[in-house]
Tab-separated table of C-alpha atoms in Angstrom:
chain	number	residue	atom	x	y	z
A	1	UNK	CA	27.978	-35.331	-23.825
A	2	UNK	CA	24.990	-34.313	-25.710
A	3	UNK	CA	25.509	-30.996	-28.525
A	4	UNK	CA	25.654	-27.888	-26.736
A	5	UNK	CA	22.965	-25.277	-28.000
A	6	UNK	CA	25.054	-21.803	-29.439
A	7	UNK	CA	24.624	-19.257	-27.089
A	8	UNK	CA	22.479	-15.978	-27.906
A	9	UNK	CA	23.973	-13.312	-30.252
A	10	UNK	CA	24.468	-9.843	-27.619
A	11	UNK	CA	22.285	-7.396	-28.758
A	12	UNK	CA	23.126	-5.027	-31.720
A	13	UNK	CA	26.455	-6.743	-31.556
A	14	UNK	CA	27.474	-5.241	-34.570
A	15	UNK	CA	26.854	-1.541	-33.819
A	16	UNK	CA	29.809	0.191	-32.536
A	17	UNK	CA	29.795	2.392	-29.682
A	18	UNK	CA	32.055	3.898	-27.117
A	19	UNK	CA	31.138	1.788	-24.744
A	20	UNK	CA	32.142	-1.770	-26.591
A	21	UNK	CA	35.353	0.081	-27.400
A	22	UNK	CA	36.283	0.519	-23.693
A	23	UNK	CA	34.605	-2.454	-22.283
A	24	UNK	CA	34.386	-5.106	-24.788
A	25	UNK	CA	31.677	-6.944	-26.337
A	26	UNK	CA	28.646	-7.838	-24.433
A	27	UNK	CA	28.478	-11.090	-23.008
A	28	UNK	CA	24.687	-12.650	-23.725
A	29	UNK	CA	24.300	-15.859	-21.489
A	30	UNK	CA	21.639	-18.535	-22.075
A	31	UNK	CA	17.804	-18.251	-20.847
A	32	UNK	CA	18.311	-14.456	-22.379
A	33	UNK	CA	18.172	-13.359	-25.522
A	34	UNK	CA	14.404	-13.582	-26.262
A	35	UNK	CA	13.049	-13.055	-29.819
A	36	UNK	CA	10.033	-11.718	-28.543
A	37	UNK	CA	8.684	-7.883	-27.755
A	38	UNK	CA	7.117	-8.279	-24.394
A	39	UNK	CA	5.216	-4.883	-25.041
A	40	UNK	CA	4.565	-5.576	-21.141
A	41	UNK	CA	2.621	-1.877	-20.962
A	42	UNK	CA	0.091	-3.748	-23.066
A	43	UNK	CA	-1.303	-6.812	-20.791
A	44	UNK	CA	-3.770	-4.585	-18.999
A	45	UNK	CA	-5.259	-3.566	-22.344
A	46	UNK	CA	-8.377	-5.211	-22.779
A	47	UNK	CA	-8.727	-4.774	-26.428
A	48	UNK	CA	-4.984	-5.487	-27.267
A	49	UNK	CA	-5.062	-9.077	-25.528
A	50	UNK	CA	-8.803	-10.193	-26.293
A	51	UNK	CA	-7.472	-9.076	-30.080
A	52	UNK	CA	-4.303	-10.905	-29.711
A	53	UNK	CA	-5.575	-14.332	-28.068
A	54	UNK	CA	-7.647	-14.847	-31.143
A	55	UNK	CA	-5.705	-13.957	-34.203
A	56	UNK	CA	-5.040	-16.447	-36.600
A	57	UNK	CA	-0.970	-15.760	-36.452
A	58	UNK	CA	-1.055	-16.627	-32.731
A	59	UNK	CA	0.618	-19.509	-31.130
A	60	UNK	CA	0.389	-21.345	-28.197
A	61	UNK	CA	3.216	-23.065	-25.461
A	62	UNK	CA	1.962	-25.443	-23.375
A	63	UNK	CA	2.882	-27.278	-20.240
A	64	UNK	CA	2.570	-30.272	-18.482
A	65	UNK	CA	3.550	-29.921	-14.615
A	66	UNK	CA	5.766	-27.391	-16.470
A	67	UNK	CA	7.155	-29.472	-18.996
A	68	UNK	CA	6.501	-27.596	-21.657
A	69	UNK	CA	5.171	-29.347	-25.130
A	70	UNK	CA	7.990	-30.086	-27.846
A	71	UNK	CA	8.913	-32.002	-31.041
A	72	UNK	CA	12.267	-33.094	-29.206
A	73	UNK	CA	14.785	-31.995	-26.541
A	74	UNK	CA	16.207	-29.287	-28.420
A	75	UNK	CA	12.579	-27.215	-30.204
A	76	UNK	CA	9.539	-26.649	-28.731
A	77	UNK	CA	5.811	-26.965	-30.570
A	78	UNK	CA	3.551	-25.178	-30.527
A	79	UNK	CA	-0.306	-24.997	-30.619
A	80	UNK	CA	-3.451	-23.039	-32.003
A	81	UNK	CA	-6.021	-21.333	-30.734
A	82	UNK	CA	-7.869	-24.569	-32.465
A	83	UNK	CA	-6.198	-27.329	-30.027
A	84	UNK	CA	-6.832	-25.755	-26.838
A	85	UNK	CA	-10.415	-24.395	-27.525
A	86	UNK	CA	-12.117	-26.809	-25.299
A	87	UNK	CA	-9.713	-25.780	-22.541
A	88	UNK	CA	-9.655	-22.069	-22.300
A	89	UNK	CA	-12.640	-21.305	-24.710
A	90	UNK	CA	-13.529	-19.443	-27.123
A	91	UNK	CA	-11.667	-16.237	-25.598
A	92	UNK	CA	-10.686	-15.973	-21.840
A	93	UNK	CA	-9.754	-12.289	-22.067
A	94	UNK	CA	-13.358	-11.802	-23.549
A	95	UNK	CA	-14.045	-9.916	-20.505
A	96	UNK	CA	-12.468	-7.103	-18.679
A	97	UNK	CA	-10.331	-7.468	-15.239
A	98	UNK	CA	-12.711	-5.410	-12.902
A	99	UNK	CA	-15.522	-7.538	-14.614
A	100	UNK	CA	-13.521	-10.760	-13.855
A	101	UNK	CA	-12.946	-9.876	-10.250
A	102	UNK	CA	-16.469	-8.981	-9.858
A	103	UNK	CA	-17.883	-12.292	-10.851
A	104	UNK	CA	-14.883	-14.169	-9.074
A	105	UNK	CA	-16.325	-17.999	-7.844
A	106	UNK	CA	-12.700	-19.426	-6.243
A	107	UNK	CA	-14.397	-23.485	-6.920
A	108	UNK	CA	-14.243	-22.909	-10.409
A	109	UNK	CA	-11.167	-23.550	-11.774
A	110	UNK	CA	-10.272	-20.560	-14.511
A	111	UNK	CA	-7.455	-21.509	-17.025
A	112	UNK	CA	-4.161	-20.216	-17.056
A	113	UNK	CA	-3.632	-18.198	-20.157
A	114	UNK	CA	-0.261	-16.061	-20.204
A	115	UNK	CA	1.002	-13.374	-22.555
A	116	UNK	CA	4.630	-13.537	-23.463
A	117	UNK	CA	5.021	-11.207	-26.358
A	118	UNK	CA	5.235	-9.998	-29.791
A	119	UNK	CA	7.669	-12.373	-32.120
A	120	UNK	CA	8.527	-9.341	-34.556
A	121	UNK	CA	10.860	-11.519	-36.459
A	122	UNK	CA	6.979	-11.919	-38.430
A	123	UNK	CA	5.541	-8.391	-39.217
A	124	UNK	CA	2.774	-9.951	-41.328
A	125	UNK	CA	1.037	-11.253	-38.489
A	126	UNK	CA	-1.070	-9.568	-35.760
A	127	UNK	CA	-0.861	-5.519	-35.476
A	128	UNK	CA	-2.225	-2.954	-32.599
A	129	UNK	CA	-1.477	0.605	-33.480
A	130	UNK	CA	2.030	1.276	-34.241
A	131	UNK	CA	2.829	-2.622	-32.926
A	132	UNK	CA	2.766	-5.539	-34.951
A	133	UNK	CA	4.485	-9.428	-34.786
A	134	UNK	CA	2.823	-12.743	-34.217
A	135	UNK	CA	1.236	-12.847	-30.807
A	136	UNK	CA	2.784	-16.097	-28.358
A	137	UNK	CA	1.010	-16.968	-25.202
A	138	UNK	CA	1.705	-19.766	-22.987
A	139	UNK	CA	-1.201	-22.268	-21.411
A	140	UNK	CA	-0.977	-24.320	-18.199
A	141	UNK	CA	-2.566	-27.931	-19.612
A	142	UNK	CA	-1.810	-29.665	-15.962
A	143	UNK	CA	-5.015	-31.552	-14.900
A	144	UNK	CA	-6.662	-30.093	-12.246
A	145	UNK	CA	-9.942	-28.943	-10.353
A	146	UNK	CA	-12.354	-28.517	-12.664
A	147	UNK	CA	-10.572	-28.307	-15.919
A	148	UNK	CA	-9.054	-31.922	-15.374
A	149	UNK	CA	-10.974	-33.616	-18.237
A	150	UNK	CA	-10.329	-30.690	-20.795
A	151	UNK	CA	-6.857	-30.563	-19.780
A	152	UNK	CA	-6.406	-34.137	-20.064
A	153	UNK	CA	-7.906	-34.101	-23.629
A	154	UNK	CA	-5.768	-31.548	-24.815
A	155	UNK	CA	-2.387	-33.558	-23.617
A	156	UNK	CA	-3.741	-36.665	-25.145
A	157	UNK	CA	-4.146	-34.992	-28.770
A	158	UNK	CA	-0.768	-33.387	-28.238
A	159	UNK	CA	0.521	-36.985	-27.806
A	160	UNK	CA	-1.406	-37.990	-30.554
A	161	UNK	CA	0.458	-35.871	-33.316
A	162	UNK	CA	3.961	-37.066	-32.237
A	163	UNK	CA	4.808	-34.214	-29.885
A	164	UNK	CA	5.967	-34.955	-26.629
A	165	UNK	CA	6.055	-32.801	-22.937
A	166	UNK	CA	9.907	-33.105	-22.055
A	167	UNK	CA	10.038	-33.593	-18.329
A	168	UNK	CA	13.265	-33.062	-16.199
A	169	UNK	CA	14.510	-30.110	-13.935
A	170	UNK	CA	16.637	-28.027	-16.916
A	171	UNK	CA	15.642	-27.958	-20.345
A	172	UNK	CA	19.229	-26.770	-21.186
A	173	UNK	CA	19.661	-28.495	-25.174
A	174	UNK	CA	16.663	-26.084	-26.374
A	175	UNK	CA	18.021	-23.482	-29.360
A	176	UNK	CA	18.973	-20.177	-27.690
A	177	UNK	CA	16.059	-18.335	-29.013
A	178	UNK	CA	13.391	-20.807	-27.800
A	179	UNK	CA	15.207	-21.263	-24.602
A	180	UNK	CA	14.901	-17.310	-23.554
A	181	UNK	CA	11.036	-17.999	-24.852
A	182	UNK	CA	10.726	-21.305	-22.311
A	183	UNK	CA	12.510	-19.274	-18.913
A	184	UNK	CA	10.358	-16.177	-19.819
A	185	UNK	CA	6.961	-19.003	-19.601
A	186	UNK	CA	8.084	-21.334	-17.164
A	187	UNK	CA	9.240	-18.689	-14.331
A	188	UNK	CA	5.596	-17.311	-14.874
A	189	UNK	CA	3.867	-20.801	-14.653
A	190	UNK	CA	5.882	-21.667	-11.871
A	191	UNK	CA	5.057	-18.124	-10.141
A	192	UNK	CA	1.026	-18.660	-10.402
A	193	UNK	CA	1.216	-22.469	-9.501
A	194	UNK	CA	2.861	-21.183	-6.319
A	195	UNK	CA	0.713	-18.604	-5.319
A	196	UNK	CA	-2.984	-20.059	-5.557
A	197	UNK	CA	-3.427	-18.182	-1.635
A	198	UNK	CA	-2.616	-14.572	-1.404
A	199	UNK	CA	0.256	-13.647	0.726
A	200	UNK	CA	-1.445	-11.099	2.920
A	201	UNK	CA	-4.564	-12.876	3.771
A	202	UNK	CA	-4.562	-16.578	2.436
A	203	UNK	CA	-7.434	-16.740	0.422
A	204	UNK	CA	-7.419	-17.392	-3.234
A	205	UNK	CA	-6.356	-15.305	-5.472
A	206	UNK	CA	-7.178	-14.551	-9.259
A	207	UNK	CA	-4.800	-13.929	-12.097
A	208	UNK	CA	-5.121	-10.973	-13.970
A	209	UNK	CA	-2.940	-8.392	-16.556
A	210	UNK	CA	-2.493	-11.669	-18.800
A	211	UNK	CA	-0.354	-13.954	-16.316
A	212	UNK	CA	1.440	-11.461	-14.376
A	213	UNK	CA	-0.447	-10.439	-11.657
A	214	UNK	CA	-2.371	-12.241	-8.912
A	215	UNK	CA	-5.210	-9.960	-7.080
A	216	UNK	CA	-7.416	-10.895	-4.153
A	217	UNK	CA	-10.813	-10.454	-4.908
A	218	UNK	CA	-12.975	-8.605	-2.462
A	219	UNK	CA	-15.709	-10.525	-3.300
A	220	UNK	CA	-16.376	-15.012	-3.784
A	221	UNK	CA	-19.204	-16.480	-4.990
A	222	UNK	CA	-18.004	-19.566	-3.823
A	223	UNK	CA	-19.120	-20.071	-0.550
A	224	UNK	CA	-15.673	-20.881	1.830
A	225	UNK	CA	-16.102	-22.552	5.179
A	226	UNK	CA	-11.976	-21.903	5.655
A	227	UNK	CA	-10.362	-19.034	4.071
A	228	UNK	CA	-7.744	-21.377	1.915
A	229	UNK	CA	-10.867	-22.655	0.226
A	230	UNK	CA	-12.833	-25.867	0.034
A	231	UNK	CA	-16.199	-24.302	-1.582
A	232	UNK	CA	-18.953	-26.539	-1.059
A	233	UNK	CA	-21.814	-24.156	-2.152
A	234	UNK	CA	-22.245	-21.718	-4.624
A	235	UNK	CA	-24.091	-18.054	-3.630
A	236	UNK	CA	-26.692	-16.296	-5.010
A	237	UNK	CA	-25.063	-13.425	-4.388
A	238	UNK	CA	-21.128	-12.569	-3.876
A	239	UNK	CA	-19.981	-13.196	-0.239
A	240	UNK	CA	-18.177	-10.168	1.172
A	241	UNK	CA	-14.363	-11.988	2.136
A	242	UNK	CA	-12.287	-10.771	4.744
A	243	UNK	CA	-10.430	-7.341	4.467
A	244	UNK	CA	-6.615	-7.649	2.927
A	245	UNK	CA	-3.894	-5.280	2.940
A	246	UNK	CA	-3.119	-6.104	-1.302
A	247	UNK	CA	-6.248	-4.522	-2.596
A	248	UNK	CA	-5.053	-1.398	-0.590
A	249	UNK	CA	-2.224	0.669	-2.966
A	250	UNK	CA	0.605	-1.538	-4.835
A	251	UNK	CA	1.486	-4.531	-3.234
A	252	UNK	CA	4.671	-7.012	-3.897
A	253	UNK	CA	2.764	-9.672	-2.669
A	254	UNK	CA	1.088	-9.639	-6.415
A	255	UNK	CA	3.587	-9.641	-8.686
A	256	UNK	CA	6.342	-12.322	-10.044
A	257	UNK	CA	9.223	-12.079	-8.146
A	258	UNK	CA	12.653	-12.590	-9.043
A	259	UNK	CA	15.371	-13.757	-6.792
A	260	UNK	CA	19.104	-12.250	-6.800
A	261	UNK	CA	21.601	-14.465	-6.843
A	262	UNK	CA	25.693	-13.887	-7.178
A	263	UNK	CA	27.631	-16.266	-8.726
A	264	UNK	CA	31.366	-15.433	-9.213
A	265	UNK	CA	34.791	-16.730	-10.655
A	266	UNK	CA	37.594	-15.267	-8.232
A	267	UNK	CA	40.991	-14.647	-9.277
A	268	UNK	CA	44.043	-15.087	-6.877
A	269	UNK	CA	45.762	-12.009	-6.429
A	270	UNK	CA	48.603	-12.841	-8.926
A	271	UNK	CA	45.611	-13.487	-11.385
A	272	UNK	CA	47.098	-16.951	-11.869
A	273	UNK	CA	45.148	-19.171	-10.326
A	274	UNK	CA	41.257	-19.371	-9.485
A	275	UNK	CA	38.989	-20.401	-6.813
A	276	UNK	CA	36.537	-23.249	-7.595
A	277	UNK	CA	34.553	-25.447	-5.439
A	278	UNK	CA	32.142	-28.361	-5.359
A	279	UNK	CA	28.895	-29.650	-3.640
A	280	UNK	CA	29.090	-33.361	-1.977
A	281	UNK	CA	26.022	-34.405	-4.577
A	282	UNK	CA	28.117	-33.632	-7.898
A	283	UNK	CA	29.857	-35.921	-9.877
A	284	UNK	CA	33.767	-36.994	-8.937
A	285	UNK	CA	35.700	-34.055	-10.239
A	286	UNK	CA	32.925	-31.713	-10.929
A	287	UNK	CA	33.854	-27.982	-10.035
A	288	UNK	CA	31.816	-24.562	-10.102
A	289	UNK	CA	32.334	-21.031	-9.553
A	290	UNK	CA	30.731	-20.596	-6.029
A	291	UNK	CA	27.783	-19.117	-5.811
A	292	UNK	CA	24.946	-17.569	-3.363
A	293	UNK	CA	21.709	-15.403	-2.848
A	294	UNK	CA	21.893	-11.545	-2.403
A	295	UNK	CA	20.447	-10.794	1.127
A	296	UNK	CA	18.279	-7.749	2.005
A	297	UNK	CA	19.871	-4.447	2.167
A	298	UNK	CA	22.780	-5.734	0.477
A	299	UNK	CA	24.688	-4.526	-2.713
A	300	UNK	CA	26.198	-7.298	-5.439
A	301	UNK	CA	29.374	-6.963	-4.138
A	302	UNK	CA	28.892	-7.168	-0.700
A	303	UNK	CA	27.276	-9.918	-1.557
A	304	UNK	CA	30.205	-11.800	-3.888
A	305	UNK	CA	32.351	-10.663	-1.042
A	306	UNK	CA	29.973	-12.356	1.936
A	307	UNK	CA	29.538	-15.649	0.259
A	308	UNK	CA	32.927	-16.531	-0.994
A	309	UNK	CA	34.041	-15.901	2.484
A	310	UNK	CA	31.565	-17.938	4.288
A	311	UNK	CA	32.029	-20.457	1.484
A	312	UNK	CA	35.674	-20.905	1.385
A	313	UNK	CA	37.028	-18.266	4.203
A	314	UNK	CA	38.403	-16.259	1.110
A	315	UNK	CA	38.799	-12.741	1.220
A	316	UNK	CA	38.057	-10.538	-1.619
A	317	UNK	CA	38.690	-7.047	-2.440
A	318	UNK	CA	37.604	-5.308	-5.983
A	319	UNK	CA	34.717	-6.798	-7.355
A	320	UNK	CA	33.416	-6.467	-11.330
A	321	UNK	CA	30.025	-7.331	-12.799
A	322	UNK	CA	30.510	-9.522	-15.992
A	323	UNK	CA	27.225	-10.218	-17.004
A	324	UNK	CA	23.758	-11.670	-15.752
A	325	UNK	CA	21.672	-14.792	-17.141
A	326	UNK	CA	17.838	-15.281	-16.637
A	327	UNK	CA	17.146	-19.004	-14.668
A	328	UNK	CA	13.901	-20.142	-14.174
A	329	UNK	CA	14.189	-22.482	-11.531
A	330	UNK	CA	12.384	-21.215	-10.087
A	331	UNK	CA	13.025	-17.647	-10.844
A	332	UNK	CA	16.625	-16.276	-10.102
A	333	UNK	CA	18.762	-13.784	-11.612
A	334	UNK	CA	22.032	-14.991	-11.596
A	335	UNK	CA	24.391	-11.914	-11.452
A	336	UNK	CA	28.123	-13.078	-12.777
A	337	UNK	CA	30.532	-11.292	-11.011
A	338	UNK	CA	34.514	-11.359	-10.863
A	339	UNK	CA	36.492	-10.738	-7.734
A	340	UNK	CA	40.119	-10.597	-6.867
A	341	UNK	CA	41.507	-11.937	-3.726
A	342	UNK	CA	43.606	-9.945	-1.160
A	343	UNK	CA	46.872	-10.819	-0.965
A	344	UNK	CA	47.280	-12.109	2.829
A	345	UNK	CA	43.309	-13.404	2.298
A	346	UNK	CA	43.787	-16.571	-0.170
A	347	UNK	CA	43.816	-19.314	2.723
A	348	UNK	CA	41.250	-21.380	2.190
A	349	UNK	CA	38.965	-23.115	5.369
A	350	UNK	CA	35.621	-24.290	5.160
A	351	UNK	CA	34.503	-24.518	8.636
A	352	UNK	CA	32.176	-21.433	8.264
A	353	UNK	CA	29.423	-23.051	5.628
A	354	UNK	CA	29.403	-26.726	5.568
A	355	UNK	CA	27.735	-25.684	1.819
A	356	UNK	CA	30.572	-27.144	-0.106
A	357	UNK	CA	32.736	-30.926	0.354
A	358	UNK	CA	36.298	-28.962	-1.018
A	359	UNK	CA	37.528	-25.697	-2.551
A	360	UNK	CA	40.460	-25.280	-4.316
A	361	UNK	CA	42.718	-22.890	-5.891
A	362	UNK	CA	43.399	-24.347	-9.643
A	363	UNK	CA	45.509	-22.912	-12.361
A	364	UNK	CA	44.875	-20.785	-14.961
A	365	UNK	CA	46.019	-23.633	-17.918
A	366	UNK	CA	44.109	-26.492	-15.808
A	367	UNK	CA	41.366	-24.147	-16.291
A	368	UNK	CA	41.617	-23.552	-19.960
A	369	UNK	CA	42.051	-27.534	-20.720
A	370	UNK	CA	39.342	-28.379	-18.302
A	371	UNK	CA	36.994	-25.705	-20.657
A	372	UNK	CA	38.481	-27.467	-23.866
A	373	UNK	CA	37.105	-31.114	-23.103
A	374	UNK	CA	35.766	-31.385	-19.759
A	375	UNK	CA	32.923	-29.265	-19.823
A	376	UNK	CA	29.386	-31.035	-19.497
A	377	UNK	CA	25.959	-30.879	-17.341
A	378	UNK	CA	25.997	-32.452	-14.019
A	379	UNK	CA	23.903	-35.590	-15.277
A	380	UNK	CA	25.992	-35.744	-18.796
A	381	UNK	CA	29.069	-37.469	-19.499
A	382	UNK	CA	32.053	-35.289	-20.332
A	383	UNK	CA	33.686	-34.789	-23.682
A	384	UNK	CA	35.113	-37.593	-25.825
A	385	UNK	CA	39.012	-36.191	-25.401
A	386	UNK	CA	38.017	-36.432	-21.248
A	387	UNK	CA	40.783	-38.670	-19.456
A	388	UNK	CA	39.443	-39.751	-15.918
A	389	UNK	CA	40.284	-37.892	-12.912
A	390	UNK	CA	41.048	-34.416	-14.977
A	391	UNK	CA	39.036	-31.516	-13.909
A	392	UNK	CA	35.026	-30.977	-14.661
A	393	UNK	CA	33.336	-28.159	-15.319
A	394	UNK	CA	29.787	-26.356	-16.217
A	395	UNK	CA	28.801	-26.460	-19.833
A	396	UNK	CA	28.505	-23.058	-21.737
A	397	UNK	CA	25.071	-22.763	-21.237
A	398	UNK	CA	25.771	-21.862	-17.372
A	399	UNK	CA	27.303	-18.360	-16.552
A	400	UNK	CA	29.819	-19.800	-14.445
A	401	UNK	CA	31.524	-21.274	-18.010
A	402	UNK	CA	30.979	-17.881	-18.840
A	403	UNK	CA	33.313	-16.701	-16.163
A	404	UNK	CA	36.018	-18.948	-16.677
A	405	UNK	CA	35.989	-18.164	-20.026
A	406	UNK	CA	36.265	-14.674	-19.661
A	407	UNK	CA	39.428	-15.054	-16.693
A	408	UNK	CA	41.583	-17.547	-18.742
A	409	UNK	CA	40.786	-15.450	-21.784
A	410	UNK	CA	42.444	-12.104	-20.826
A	411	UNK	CA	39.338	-10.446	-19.003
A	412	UNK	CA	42.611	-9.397	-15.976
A	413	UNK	CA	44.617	-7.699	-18.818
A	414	UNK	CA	45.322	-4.533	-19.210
A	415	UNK	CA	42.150	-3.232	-20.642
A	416	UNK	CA	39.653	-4.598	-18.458
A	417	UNK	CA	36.075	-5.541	-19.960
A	418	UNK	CA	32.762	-5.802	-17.987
């Protein structure tokens, strides 16, 4: 199994407060965590992020296809304003939004330049009124449209200093600090990549507020024979597009959105044993917490509640929010929750959602062993101690270790922590 990154310190973990007292220390799961001040109020200040892109403390993440650039699997690199000049230019925040939208042509190909924060671990860097750190932004470098040949250059000099962009689904060996810095770029990467067509009209769309908006522009100078694009002209003059109901008040349709999801570890009603389950493509002995999407109009427990029964046929009755971790594929918030069976609802049946091959109640020591040397990711190999056919389970970079932790380690005492 490779080394498992440390997980993120909670924050002001050392402060004491009424609230640790009662409910313990907080639990700080991996993708959070970040380093960096977001100073998110700032984005739609032009002089703020034409200052910032520029500065000579400012750094650069970029991505491949969303593999983002790195000197191995578990830092990332970084580049300068320097490297990526021919790309994005001299400054693409030069010019302000509502001058941007104005002189919107949807056949040029703009490059995708996103503002992630402040890193105030560096006060001698960049400062803007009472805010100072060293400015990090993250660049999309994927060849395409216009900008393939300057992309294309800038991967090849990447490559040519020795850094590499690490491909694969889950970047999960990165250091804790870098990894809340990666899920912070890649969810917003992913986001614009997906929505190139606005959502209320289909035409393209332009982003805007440094990465984290997408508006459709009332007016193209490309000239469109279809409304999803396909310019084959430029105009003189801007063409008029067709009316759309996003450039009317605040829309959802333009901003990142971020998925719900419930993931839970669920006790029996003795608190001896716990539920786990597994998915016909894992590997032989490979358990999980279960796990599903919140639905519309529907709280976090109802939701815990509604999936473990249409999971397993399980009923639950109290339910307890543990703790939540960022994960950026594509963009969910996994909400950790802990729920206790009923005690004439622990019968387990699966013929509700064919979602899982078995579920199983396991006990509480199995559990604790299992955490001691079978942990791993689902492509890894478990620990060296392992003996074949013992239980698997998540590494501690996944909530759901989280969970199990926090049940085998006295979270159903007498002084319950959330």
């Amino acid at each position: 199994m490779p080394p498992q990154p440390d997980l993120p310190d909670p924050a002001h973990h050392d402060v004491d407060s009424m609230l640790s007292r009662k409910f313990g220390r907080e639990v700080a799961n991996y993708f959070s965590g970040s380093p960096l001040n977001r100073v998110s109020f700032l984005r739609a200040d032009h002089g703020f992020i034409s200052k910032a892109l520029v500065h000579p403390s400012t750094s650069f993440l970029l991505f491949n296809d969303l593999a983002p650039l790195a000197k191995d699997a578990t830092k990332l690199a970084y580049a300068t304003h320097n490297d990526i000049r021919s790309l994005i230019g001299e400054n693409p925040f030069e010019k302000e939004e509502a001058e941007m939208i104005k002189e919107y042509n949807s056949s040029i190909t703009l490059p995708l330049v996103l503002f992630l924060g402040l890193d105030e671990r560096n006060k001698e860097g960049f400062e803007h009124g009472i805010y100072s750190g060293c400015p990090l932004f993250a660049v999309d470098v994927t060849p395409k449209g216009t900008l393939e040949k300057e992309a294309t250059g800038v991967i090849e000099a990447m490559k040519a200093k020795g850094l590499q962009f690490v491909e694969g689904r889950m970047h999960m060996t990165l250091n804790a600090p870098e990894a809340a810095i990666y899920a912070q770029a890649r969810a917003l990467l992913d986001w614009n990549a997906r929505n190139p067509f606005c959502g209320g009209c289909g035409q393209p769309t332009l982003s805007v507020n440094a990465g984290t908006k997408r508006v459709c522009p009332p007016t193209d100078f490309a000239s469109l024979p279809t409304a999803q694009g396909g310019a084959t002209s430029v105009e003189a003059k801007p063409r008029e597009r067709a009316a759309c109901a996003t450039r009317k008040g605040i829309s959802n349709l333009s901003f990142p959105r971020t998925d719900p999801t419930v993931i839970m570890a669920v006790v029996s009603h003795d608190a001896k044993r716990v539920l786990l389950g597994r998915q016909r493509r894992w590997p032989p002995h490979w358990y999980s917490t279960l796990a599903g999407f919140c639905e519309p109009a529907e709280s976090v427990e109802e939701a815990v509640r509604r999936e473990v029964w249409e999971e397993s046929g399980v009923l639950l009755g109290r339910v307890v929010i543990h703790s939540t971790q960022p994960w950026p594929y594509p963009a969910n918030l996994m909400i950790g929750a802990i729920g206790q069976a009923l005690p004439d609802g622990e019968k387990i049946h699966l013929e509700h959602d064919p979602e899982l091959e078995d579920a199983k109640w396991v006990e509480m020591d199995e559990i604790r062993e299992a955490l001691r040397i079978g942990t791993s990711g689902l492509g890894d190999a478990p620990g060296e101690e392992y003996k074949e056919g013992g239980l698997r389970l998540p590494p501690q970079t996944a909530i759901a270790n989280q969970l199990l932790q926090a049940v085998t380690g006295g979270f159903m005492g007498e002084s319950p922590k959330i």
